[in-house]
PDB file of C-alpha atoms in Angstrom:
ATOM      1  CA  MET A 254      90.283  62.319  97.919  1.00 51.00           C
ATOM      2  CA  THR A 255      89.360  65.339  95.793  1.00 60.00           C
ATOM      3  CA  ASP A 256      89.407  65.114  92.005  1.00 73.00           C
ATOM      4  CA  PRO A 257      91.963  67.264  90.117  1.00 73.00           C
ATOM      5  CA  GLU A 258      89.374  69.835  89.043  1.00 79.00           C
ATOM      6  CA  ASP A 259      88.204  70.454  92.629  1.00 82.00           C
ATOM      7  CA  HIS A 260      91.802  70.559  93.742  1.00 81.00           C
ATOM      8  CA  ALA A 261      92.599  73.246  91.101  1.00 85.00           C
ATOM      9  CA  ARG A 262      89.555  75.311  92.058  1.00 88.00           C
ATOM     10  CA  ILE A 263      90.453  75.166  95.766  1.00 88.00           C
ATOM     11  CA  ALA A 264      94.073  76.096  94.977  1.00 88.00           C
ATOM     12  CA  LYS A 265      92.922  79.075  92.878  1.00 91.00           C
ATOM     13  CA  GLN A 266      90.683  80.375  95.679  1.00 91.00           C
ATOM     14  CA  PHE A 267      93.402  79.787  98.245  1.00 89.00           C
ATOM     15  CA  ILE A 268      96.059  81.699  96.261  1.00 91.00           C
ATOM     16  CA  GLU A 269      93.805  84.599  95.317  1.00 91.00           C
ATOM     17  CA  ALA A 270      92.908  85.006  99.023  1.00 92.00           C
ATOM     18  CA  ILE A 271      96.550  85.528 100.124  1.00 95.00           C
ATOM     19  CA  PRO A 272      96.668  89.142 101.380  1.00 96.00           C
ATOM     20  CA  HIS A 273      99.796  90.079  99.408  1.00 96.00           C
ATOM     21  CA  ALA A 274      98.525  88.371  96.231  1.00 96.00           C
ATOM     22  CA  ARG A 275      95.280  90.362  96.559  1.00 96.00           C
ATOM     23  CA  ALA A 276      97.199  93.584  97.194  1.00 96.00           C
ATOM     24  CA  LEU A 277      99.067  93.063  93.905  1.00 97.00           C
ATOM     25  CA  GLY A 278      95.897  92.057  92.017  1.00 96.00           C
ATOM     26  CA  MET A 279      97.113  88.544  91.151  1.00 97.00           C
ATOM     27  CA  ARG A 280      94.836  86.262  89.135  1.00 96.00           C
ATOM     28  CA  VAL A 281      95.321  82.502  88.751  1.00 97.00           C
ATOM     29  CA  ASP A 282      94.909  81.838  85.009  1.00 97.00           C
ATOM     30  CA  GLU A 283      95.803  78.137  84.890  1.00 96.00           C
ATOM     31  CA  ILE A 284      96.705  75.664  87.585  1.00 96.00           C
ATOM     32  CA  GLY A 285      97.227  71.904  87.916  1.00 92.00           C
ATOM     33  CA  ALA A 286      99.682  68.987  87.816  1.00 92.00           C
ATOM     34  CA  GLY A 287     102.687  70.856  89.209  1.00 95.00           C
ATOM     35  CA  ARG A 288     102.213  73.911  86.960  1.00 97.00           C
ATOM     36  CA  ALA A 289     100.733  77.352  87.478  1.00 97.00           C
ATOM     37  CA  VAL A 290     100.142  80.496  85.422  1.00 98.00           C
ATOM     38  CA  ILE A 291      99.478  83.667  87.438  1.00 98.00           C
ATOM     39  CA  SER A 292      99.196  87.205  86.093  1.00 98.00           C
ATOM     40  CA  MET A 293      98.825  90.716  87.488  1.00 98.00           C
ATOM     41  CA  PRO A 294      98.185  94.183  86.050  1.00 97.00           C
ATOM     42  CA  TRP A 295     100.687  97.034  85.809  1.00 97.00           C
ATOM     43  CA  ALA A 296      99.941  99.764  88.373  1.00 97.00           C
ATOM     44  CA  GLU A 297     101.306 103.232  89.069  1.00 96.00           C
ATOM     45  CA  HIS A 298     102.141 102.495  92.734  1.00 96.00           C
ATOM     46  CA  LEU A 299     104.298  99.492  91.767  1.00 97.00           C
ATOM     47  CA  VAL A 300     106.691 101.538  89.640  1.00 96.00           C
ATOM     48  CA  GLY A 301     110.404 101.245  90.483  1.00 93.00           C
ATOM     49  CA  ASP A 302     111.710 103.876  88.051  1.00 89.00           C
ATOM     50  CA  PRO A 303     109.466 106.943  87.758  1.00 87.00           C
ATOM     51  CA  ARG A 304     111.426 108.219  84.726  1.00 88.00           C
ATOM     52  CA  THR A 305     110.310 105.232  82.649  1.00 92.00           C
ATOM     53  CA  GLY A 306     107.261 103.886  84.515  1.00 94.00           C
ATOM     54  CA  VAL A 307     108.863 100.423  84.653  1.00 95.00           C
ATOM     55  CA  ILE A 308     107.568  98.184  87.439  1.00 95.00           C
ATOM     56  CA  HIS A 309     109.982  97.384  90.305  1.00 95.00           C
ATOM     57  CA  GLY A 310     111.921  94.094  90.177  1.00 94.00           C
ATOM     58  CA  GLY A 311     110.576  93.258  93.629  1.00 93.00           C
ATOM     59  CA  VAL A 312     107.057  93.009  92.215  1.00 96.00           C
ATOM     60  CA  VAL A 313     108.261  90.481  89.649  1.00 96.00           C
ATOM     61  CA  SER A 314     109.913  88.532  92.521  1.00 94.00           C
ATOM     62  CA  ALA A 315     106.646  88.455  94.464  1.00 95.00           C
ATOM     63  CA  LEU A 316     104.732  87.214  91.406  1.00 97.00           C
ATOM     64  CA  MET A 317     107.319  84.506  90.584  1.00 97.00           C
ATOM     65  CA  ASP A 318     107.494  83.374  94.230  1.00 96.00           C
ATOM     66  CA  THR A 319     103.698  83.066  94.434  1.00 96.00           C
ATOM     67  CA  CYS A 320     103.543  81.228  91.115  1.00 97.00           C
ATOM     68  CA  CYS A 321     106.259  78.742  92.150  1.00 97.00           C
ATOM     69  CA  GLY A 322     104.536  78.120  95.500  1.00 96.00           C
ATOM     70  CA  ALA A 323     101.236  77.538  93.674  1.00 95.00           C
ATOM     71  CA  ALA A 324     102.864  74.998  91.335  1.00 97.00           C
ATOM     72  CA  VAL A 325     104.185  73.070  94.348  1.00 96.00           C
ATOM     73  CA  MET A 326     100.736  73.024  95.996  1.00 94.00           C
ATOM     74  CA  VAL A 327      99.135  71.401  92.946  1.00 94.00           C
ATOM     75  CA  HIS A 328     101.844  68.788  92.425  1.00 96.00           C
ATOM     76  CA  PRO A 329     100.260  65.314  92.065  1.00 95.00           C
ATOM     77  CA  THR A 330     101.913  64.202  95.342  1.00 95.00           C
ATOM     78  CA  ASN A 331      99.682  66.720  97.208  1.00 93.00           C
ATOM     79  CA  PRO A 332     102.047  68.518  99.625  1.00 94.00           C
ATOM     80  CA  ARG A 333     100.213  69.860 102.684  1.00 92.00           C
ATOM     81  CA  SER A 334     102.055  73.182 102.530  1.00 91.00           C
ATOM     82  CA  THR A 335     105.188  74.807 101.117  1.00 93.00           C
ATOM     83  CA  ALA A 336     107.708  77.582 101.821  1.00 93.00           C
ATOM     84  CA  THR A 337     110.527  79.057  99.757  1.00 95.00           C
ATOM     85  CA  ILE A 338     114.017  77.743 100.554  1.00 96.00           C
ATOM     86  CA  ASP A 339     115.748  79.767  97.872  1.00 96.00           C
ATOM     87  CA  LEU A 340     114.841  81.679  94.755  1.00 97.00           C
ATOM     88  CA  ARG A 341     117.134  83.117  92.109  1.00 97.00           C
ATOM     89  CA  ILE A 342     115.797  85.602  89.604  1.00 97.00           C
ATOM     90  CA  ASP A 343     117.512  86.747  86.416  1.00 98.00           C
ATOM     91  CA  TYR A 344     116.191  90.035  85.099  1.00 97.00           C
ATOM     92  CA  MET A 345     116.509  89.961  81.324  1.00 96.00           C
ATOM     93  CA  ARG A 346     114.747  93.173  80.378  1.00 96.00           C
ATOM     94  CA  ALA A 347     112.405  95.840  81.740  1.00 95.00           C
ATOM     95  CA  ALA A 348     108.697  94.922  81.631  1.00 96.00           C
ATOM     96  CA  THR A 349     106.813  97.291  79.308  1.00 97.00           C
ATOM     97  CA  PRO A 350     104.834  99.868  81.339  1.00 97.00           C
ATOM     98  CA  GLY A 351     101.066  99.431  81.180  1.00 96.00           C
ATOM     99  CA  GLN A 352     101.196  95.749  80.208  1.00 97.00           C
ATOM    100  CA  ARG A 353     100.045  92.747  82.278  1.00 97.00           C
ATOM    101  CA  ILE A 354     102.798  90.534  83.653  1.00 98.00           C
ATOM    102  CA  THR A 355     102.313  86.774  83.509  1.00 98.00           C
ATOM    103  CA  ALA A 356     104.399  84.203  85.393  1.00 98.00           C
ATOM    104  CA  ARG A 357     104.538  80.537  84.409  1.00 98.00           C
ATOM    105  CA  ALA A 358     106.012  78.091  86.902  1.00 98.00           C
ATOM    106  CA  GLU A 359     106.719  74.388  86.649  1.00 98.00           C
ATOM    107  CA  CYS A 360     107.703  71.983  89.407  1.00 98.00           C
ATOM    108  CA  TYR A 361     110.227  69.936  87.368  1.00 98.00           C
ATOM    109  CA  HIS A 362     111.346  67.640  90.166  1.00 98.00           C
ATOM    110  CA  MET A 363     109.895  66.570  93.495  1.00 97.00           C
ATOM    111  CA  THR A 364     111.444  64.622  96.343  1.00 97.00           C
ATOM    112  CA  ARG A 365     109.814  63.660  99.666  1.00 96.00           C
ATOM    113  CA  SER A 366     110.689  67.006 101.194  1.00 97.00           C
ATOM    114  CA  VAL A 367     111.938  69.342  98.439  1.00 98.00           C
ATOM    115  CA  ALA A 368     110.392  70.708  95.244  1.00 98.00           C
ATOM    116  CA  PHE A 369     112.538  72.139  92.423  1.00 98.00           C
ATOM    117  CA  LEU A 370     111.000  74.922  90.353  1.00 98.00           C
ATOM    118  CA  ARG A 371     111.562  76.854  87.149  1.00 98.00           C
ATOM    119  CA  ALA A 372     109.591  79.941  86.183  1.00 98.00           C
ATOM    120  CA  THR A 373     109.489  82.722  83.610  1.00 98.00           C
ATOM    121  CA  ALA A 374     107.802  86.135  83.653  1.00 98.00           C
ATOM    122  CA  LEU A 375     106.402  87.629  80.450  1.00 97.00           C
ATOM    123  CA  ASP A 376     104.614  90.782  79.401  1.00 96.00           C
ATOM    124  CA  GLU A 377     102.544  90.992  76.190  1.00 96.00           C
ATOM    125  CA  ASP A 378     105.662  90.264  74.088  1.00 96.00           C
ATOM    126  CA  GLU A 379     105.658  86.517  74.714  1.00 94.00           C
ATOM    127  CA  GLU A 380     108.791  85.915  72.642  1.00 94.00           C
ATOM    128  CA  ASN A 381     111.089  87.829  75.010  1.00 96.00           C
ATOM    129  CA  PRO A 382     110.893  86.915  78.698  1.00 97.00           C
ATOM    130  CA  VAL A 383     111.159  89.718  81.251  1.00 97.00           C
ATOM    131  CA  ALA A 384     112.696  87.455  83.909  1.00 98.00           C
ATOM    132  CA  ALA A 385     113.514  83.831  84.667  1.00 98.00           C
ATOM    133  CA  ALA A 386     113.662  82.126  88.047  1.00 98.00           C
ATOM    134  CA  THR A 387     114.842  78.882  89.588  1.00 98.00           C
ATOM    135  CA  GLY A 388     114.034  77.889  93.118  1.00 97.00           C
ATOM    136  CA  ALA A 389     113.854  75.205  95.771  1.00 98.00           C
ATOM    137  CA  PHE A 390     110.766  74.982  97.977  1.00 97.00           C
ATOM    138  CA  THR A 391     109.858  72.828 100.968  1.00 96.00           C
ATOM    139  CA  ALA A 392     107.192  70.152 100.501  1.00 96.00           C
ATOM    140  CA  GLU A 393     105.517  69.490 103.814  1.00 93.00           C
ATOM    141  CA  ARG A 394     103.681  66.157 104.057  1.00 91.00           C
TER     142      ARG A 394
ATOM    143  CA  MET B  69     137.867 116.257 101.536  1.00 52.00           C
ATOM    144  CA  ALA B  70     134.835 117.941 103.033  1.00 64.00           C
ATOM    145  CA  ASP B  71     135.177 121.100 105.097  1.00 79.00           C
ATOM    146  CA  ARG B  72     135.900 120.177 108.724  1.00 86.00           C
ATOM    147  CA  ASN B  73     134.154 123.295 109.988  1.00 89.00           C
ATOM    148  CA  GLU B  74     130.973 122.864 107.993  1.00 89.00           C
ATOM    149  CA  PRO B  75     128.016 123.387 110.382  1.00 91.00           C
ATOM    150  CA  LEU B  76     126.582 120.090 111.635  1.00 92.00           C
ATOM    151  CA  HIS B  77     122.975 120.935 110.733  1.00 92.00           C
ATOM    152  CA  GLN B  78     124.086 121.639 107.159  1.00 91.00           C
ATOM    153  CA  ILE B  79     125.871 118.256 106.899  1.00 92.00           C
ATOM    154  CA  LYS B  80     122.839 116.415 108.270  1.00 93.00           C
ATOM    155  CA  SER B  81     120.366 118.228 106.077  1.00 92.00           C
ATOM    156  CA  ARG B  82     122.469 117.602 102.931  1.00 92.00           C
ATOM    157  CA  ARG B  83     122.677 113.849 103.646  1.00 94.00           C
ATOM    158  CA  ASP B  84     119.073 113.463 104.759  1.00 94.00           C
ATOM    159  CA  SER B  85     117.643 115.355 101.808  1.00 92.00           C
ATOM    160  CA  ALA B  86     119.763 113.313  99.361  1.00 93.00           C
ATOM    161  CA  LEU B  87     118.531 110.086 100.966  1.00 94.00           C
ATOM    162  CA  HIS B  88     114.951 111.336 100.965  1.00 93.00           C
ATOM    163  CA  ALA B  89     115.249 112.252  97.271  1.00 91.00           C
ATOM    164  CA  MET B  90     116.451 108.711  96.427  1.00 91.00           C
ATOM    165  CA  VAL B  91     113.746 106.941  98.421  1.00 91.00           C
ATOM    166  CA  SER B  92     110.742 109.170  97.794  1.00 89.00           C
ATOM    167  CA  GLY B  93     111.231 108.961  94.023  1.00 86.00           C
ATOM    168  CA  VAL B  94     110.251 105.271  93.953  1.00 92.00           C
ATOM    169  CA  PRO B  95     106.449 104.685  94.217  1.00 95.00           C
ATOM    170  CA  TYR B  96     106.838 100.954  95.001  1.00 96.00           C
ATOM    171  CA  MET B  97     108.959 101.696  98.083  1.00 96.00           C
ATOM    172  CA  SER B  98     106.324 104.090  99.437  1.00 95.00           C
ATOM    173  CA  TRP B  99     103.610 101.538  98.734  1.00 97.00           C
ATOM    174  CA  LEU B 100     105.484  98.889 100.765  1.00 97.00           C
ATOM    175  CA  GLY B 101     106.101 101.526 103.469  1.00 96.00           C
ATOM    176  CA  ILE B 102     109.902 101.111 103.395  1.00 97.00           C
ATOM    177  CA  ARG B 103     111.969 103.861 105.019  1.00 96.00           C
ATOM    178  CA  PHE B 104     115.635 104.261 105.884  1.00 97.00           C
ATOM    179  CA  ASP B 105     117.401 105.089 109.113  1.00 97.00           C
ATOM    180  CA  ARG B 106     120.802 106.785 108.573  1.00 97.00           C
ATOM    181  CA  ARG B 107     123.800 106.872 110.953  1.00 96.00           C
ATOM    182  CA  GLY B 108     126.669 108.599 109.136  1.00 94.00           C
ATOM    183  CA  ASP B 109     126.831 106.698 105.858  1.00 96.00           C
ATOM    184  CA  GLU B 110     125.305 103.510 107.339  1.00 97.00           C
ATOM    185  CA  LEU B 111     121.747 102.779 106.219  1.00 98.00           C
ATOM    186  CA  THR B 112     119.206 100.468 107.830  1.00 98.00           C
ATOM    187  CA  ALA B 113     116.028  99.758 105.898  1.00 98.00           C
ATOM    188  CA  ILE B 114     112.798  99.391 107.861  1.00 98.00           C
ATOM    189  CA  LEU B 115     109.716  97.551 106.609  1.00 98.00           C
ATOM    190  CA  PRO B 116     106.828  98.343 109.008  1.00 98.00           C
ATOM    191  CA  TYR B 117     104.361  95.474 109.359  1.00 97.00           C
ATOM    192  CA  ASP B 118     101.151  95.700 107.380  1.00 97.00           C
ATOM    193  CA  GLU B 119      98.425  93.120 106.742  1.00 96.00           C
ATOM    194  CA  LYS B 120      98.941  93.389 102.955  1.00 97.00           C
ATOM    195  CA  LEU B 121     102.480  91.939 103.351  1.00 97.00           C
ATOM    196  CA  ILE B 122     101.158  88.553 104.523  1.00 96.00           C
ATOM    197  CA  GLY B 123     101.767  85.498 102.330  1.00 93.00           C
ATOM    198  CA  ASN B 124     100.520  82.775 104.661  1.00 90.00           C
ATOM    199  CA  PRO B 125      97.471  83.850 106.684  1.00 90.00           C
ATOM    200  CA  MET B 126      97.412  80.576 108.651  1.00 89.00           C
ATOM    201  CA  LEU B 127     100.793  80.946 110.394  1.00 90.00           C
ATOM    202  CA  PRO B 128     100.754  83.993 109.765  1.00 93.00           C
ATOM    203  CA  ALA B 129     103.980  84.796 107.868  1.00 94.00           C
ATOM    204  CA  LEU B 130     105.291  87.537 105.592  1.00 95.00           C
ATOM    205  CA  HIS B 131     105.097  86.770 101.862  1.00 95.00           C
ATOM    206  CA  GLY B 132     108.388  85.397 100.500  1.00 94.00           C
ATOM    207  CA  GLY B 133     108.069  87.851  97.630  1.00 94.00           C
ATOM    208  CA  VAL B 134     107.818  90.755 100.088  1.00 95.00           C
ATOM    209  CA  THR B 135     111.003  89.589 101.803  1.00 97.00           C
ATOM    210  CA  ALA B 136     112.729  89.353  98.397  1.00 96.00           C
ATOM    211  CA  ALA B 137     111.487  92.806  97.378  1.00 96.00           C
ATOM    212  CA  PHE B 138     112.584  94.325 100.704  1.00 97.00           C
ATOM    213  CA  LEU B 139     116.082  92.858 100.325  1.00 98.00           C
ATOM    214  CA  GLU B 140     116.322  94.006  96.691  1.00 97.00           C
ATOM    215  CA  VAL B 141     115.188  97.559  97.487  1.00 96.00           C
ATOM    216  CA  THR B 142     117.729  97.726 100.340  1.00 98.00           C
ATOM    217  CA  ALA B 143     120.544  96.508  98.053  1.00 97.00           C
ATOM    218  CA  ILE B 144     119.696  99.037  95.311  1.00 96.00           C
ATOM    219  CA  ILE B 145     119.456 102.017  97.684  1.00 96.00           C
ATOM    220  CA  GLU B 146     122.682 101.066  99.497  1.00 97.00           C
ATOM    221  CA  LEU B 147     124.499 100.732  96.171  1.00 97.00           C
ATOM    222  CA  GLY B 148     123.125 104.008  94.792  1.00 95.00           C
ATOM    223  CA  TRP B 149     123.882 105.743  98.105  1.00 95.00           C
ATOM    224  CA  ALA B 150     127.471 104.429  98.258  1.00 96.00           C
ATOM    225  CA  ALA B 151     128.048 105.376  94.606  1.00 94.00           C
ATOM    226  CA  MET B 152     126.954 108.983  95.122  1.00 93.00           C
ATOM    227  CA  TRP B 153     128.457 109.539  98.601  1.00 93.00           C
ATOM    228  CA  GLU B 154     131.682 111.205  97.442  1.00 92.00           C
ATOM    229  CA  ASP B 155     129.950 113.474  94.950  1.00 91.00           C
ATOM    230  CA  LEU B 156     127.447 114.395  97.641  1.00 92.00           C
ATOM    231  CA  GLU B 157     130.087 115.154 100.280  1.00 91.00           C
ATOM    232  CA  SER B 158     132.251 117.192  97.930  1.00 90.00           C
ATOM    233  CA  GLY B 159     129.248 119.217  96.803  1.00 88.00           C
ATOM    234  CA  ARG B 160     129.485 118.086  93.149  1.00 90.00           C
ATOM    235  CA  ILE B 161     125.841 116.994  93.334  1.00 89.00           C
ATOM    236  CA  ALA B 162     122.924 118.152  95.493  1.00 87.00           C
ATOM    237  CA  PRO B 163     120.052 115.674  95.031  1.00 85.00           C
ATOM    238  CA  ASP B 164     116.684 117.234  95.749  1.00 83.00           C
ATOM    239  CA  ALA B 165     113.311 115.498  95.393  1.00 77.00           C
ATOM    240  CA  ALA B 166     111.826 118.739  94.036  1.00 77.00           C
ATOM    241  CA  VAL B 167     114.443 119.228  91.313  1.00 79.00           C
ATOM    242  CA  GLU B 168     114.049 116.882  88.366  1.00 74.00           C
ATOM    243  CA  GLY B 169     117.293 115.339  87.107  1.00 77.00           C
ATOM    244  CA  SER B 170     119.248 116.266  90.271  1.00 80.00           C
ATOM    245  CA  LEU B 171     119.387 112.634  91.359  1.00 82.00           C
ATOM    246  CA  PRO B 172     121.760 110.058  89.829  1.00 83.00           C
ATOM    247  CA  ARG B 173     119.993 107.079  88.202  1.00 88.00           C
ATOM    248  CA  LEU B 174     119.675 103.937  90.315  1.00 91.00           C
ATOM    249  CA  PRO B 175     121.547 100.684  89.487  1.00 94.00           C
ATOM    250  CA  LYS B 176     119.636  97.961  87.601  1.00 95.00           C
ATOM    251  CA  THR B 177     119.309  94.411  88.917  1.00 96.00           C
ATOM    252  CA  ILE B 178     120.965  91.732  86.764  1.00 97.00           C
ATOM    253  CA  ASP B 179     120.202  88.818  89.091  1.00 97.00           C
ATOM    254  CA  PHE B 180     119.131  88.358  92.685  1.00 98.00           C
ATOM    255  CA  THR B 181     119.316  85.207  94.831  1.00 98.00           C
ATOM    256  CA  VAL B 182     117.413  85.013  98.091  1.00 98.00           C
ATOM    257  CA  ASP B 183     118.166  82.492 100.810  1.00 98.00           C
ATOM    258  CA  TYR B 184     115.155  82.095 103.133  1.00 97.00           C
ATOM    259  CA  LEU B 185     116.311  81.212 106.640  1.00 97.00           C
ATOM    260  CA  ARG B 186     113.248  81.636 108.851  1.00 95.00           C
ATOM    261  CA  SER B 187     109.651  82.494 108.198  1.00 93.00           C
ATOM    262  CA  GLY B 188     108.958  86.233 108.497  1.00 96.00           C
ATOM    263  CA  LEU B 189     106.799  87.067 111.518  1.00 96.00           C
ATOM    264  CA  PRO B 190     103.900  89.551 111.343  1.00 97.00           C
ATOM    265  CA  ARG B 191     106.001  92.441 112.694  1.00 97.00           C
ATOM    266  CA  ASP B 192     108.538  95.027 111.484  1.00 98.00           C
ATOM    267  CA  ALA B 193     111.602  93.842 109.551  1.00 98.00           C
ATOM    268  CA  TYR B 194     115.008  95.460 109.126  1.00 98.00           C
ATOM    269  CA  ALA B 195     117.739  95.070 106.527  1.00 98.00           C
ATOM    270  CA  ARG B 196     121.274  96.206 105.854  1.00 98.00           C
ATOM    271  CA  ALA B 197     123.274  95.768 102.659  1.00 98.00           C
ATOM    272  CA  ARG B 198     127.015  95.639 102.056  1.00 98.00           C
ATOM    273  CA  VAL B 199     128.585  96.466  98.714  1.00 98.00           C
ATOM    274  CA  VAL B 200     131.000  93.559  98.228  1.00 97.00           C
ATOM    275  CA  ARG B 201     132.450  94.900  95.026  1.00 96.00           C
ATOM    276  CA  SER B 202     131.598  97.910  92.959  1.00 94.00           C
ATOM    277  CA  GLY B 203     133.263  98.423  89.611  1.00 92.00           C
ATOM    278  CA  ARG B 204     132.553 100.996  86.931  1.00 91.00           C
ATOM    279  CA  ARG B 205     130.031  98.741  85.250  1.00 96.00           C
ATOM    280  CA  TYR B 206     129.043  95.887  87.588  1.00 97.00           C
ATOM    281  CA  ALA B 207     128.539  95.578  91.326  1.00 98.00           C
ATOM    282  CA  SER B 208     127.951  92.710  93.741  1.00 98.00           C
ATOM    283  CA  VAL B 209     125.924  93.337  96.911  1.00 98.00           C
ATOM    284  CA  HIS B 210     125.107  91.176  99.931  1.00 98.00           C
ATOM    285  CA  VAL B 211     122.084  91.979 102.081  1.00 98.00           C
ATOM    286  CA  GLU B 212     120.640  90.614 105.324  1.00 98.00           C
ATOM    287  CA  ALA B 213     117.197  90.965 106.894  1.00 98.00           C
ATOM    288  CA  TRP B 214     116.103  90.295 110.465  1.00 98.00           C
ATOM    289  CA  GLN B 215     113.255  91.095 112.839  1.00 98.00           C
ATOM    290  CA  ASP B 216     113.607  90.950 116.629  1.00 96.00           C
ATOM    291  CA  ASN B 217     117.198  89.739 116.837  1.00 97.00           C
ATOM    292  CA  ARG B 218     120.021  91.040 114.662  1.00 97.00           C
ATOM    293  CA  ALA B 219     121.771  87.647 114.838  1.00 97.00           C
ATOM    294  CA  ARG B 220     118.681  85.647 113.799  1.00 98.00           C
ATOM    295  CA  LEU B 221     118.351  86.472 110.114  1.00 98.00           C
ATOM    296  CA  ILE B 222     115.063  85.792 108.370  1.00 98.00           C
ATOM    297  CA  ALA B 223     116.733  85.972 104.940  1.00 98.00           C
ATOM    298  CA  GLN B 224     119.909  86.955 103.133  1.00 98.00           C
ATOM    299  CA  ALA B 225     120.542  87.640  99.475  1.00 98.00           C
ATOM    300  CA  THR B 226     123.267  88.333  96.933  1.00 98.00           C
ATOM    301  CA  GLY B 227     122.637  90.333  93.818  1.00 98.00           C
ATOM    302  CA  HIS B 228     124.523  91.614  90.811  1.00 98.00           C
ATOM    303  CA  PHE B 229     123.760  95.063  89.446  1.00 97.00           C
ATOM    304  CA  LEU B 230     124.493  97.127  86.378  1.00 97.00           C
ATOM    305  CA  MET B 231     125.766 100.573  87.361  1.00 96.00           C
ATOM    306  CA  PRO B 232     124.222 103.585  85.597  1.00 92.00           C
ATOM    307  CA  GLN B 233     126.593 104.904  82.935  1.00 85.00           C
ATOM    308  CA  PRO B 234     127.428 108.624  82.981  1.00 77.00           C
TER     309      PRO B 234
END
């Protein structure tokens, strides 16, 4: 049995080693007890609208999906692995170009085989979320 | 109605250059490597496999976020393409990647729900979208993605979009 701090450190290394997470420059800022905070920088090649420089919605989806999966992996019931069953994202506003995007996910309910997640994505204006997500993930034991 | 006697090469070049203008203008699509195959007005999106698209190196499997992004990109391009088709065919617009402002703005995503059906294999993926309803202001689009077998979907999604206002 690993203690929670080791578990968090292993989870951080594991997530930051995922090829797509690395390609997007994701960084695990906080992780533990069914919650995760993951952020990534704005980048020119991730732009969805060249007229405004706003990042593509798909990038926000990838960040939220990773963050939700990470929150499942550090749930106190220790799932062996997880996969997305479904994910719904509401896009509330465009993320400000040049600013870091931070996702916060919380596993608010866990059953033997399914985890239920909520997440938000923020830029530097922490009062006004960029996007919100709800999802169901598998919990493999 | 378009001219029945318009030379075939001219029709093809008009449609292909309009599609190219839509797709090449988006850096994120080029970064993912997404391209579109066109048959008449029907579009099929292609996501060529690349190591950076992996989300689970142990299986290995495509990242769920990549699948979501691929479906969303396909839905947006299909919707933008369908919305400009008549203007393109009648010659009212002539989108050109080299001419700034010649391309209509793309729709904006309001919400997007992805249903993951199978894990994405480390190989090329394909997607096609269908505009379920398109009004002046809002549109609803359904999109499906598969790999080796058209009938074995890896994911499907429904999204709502805000249409660009003239």
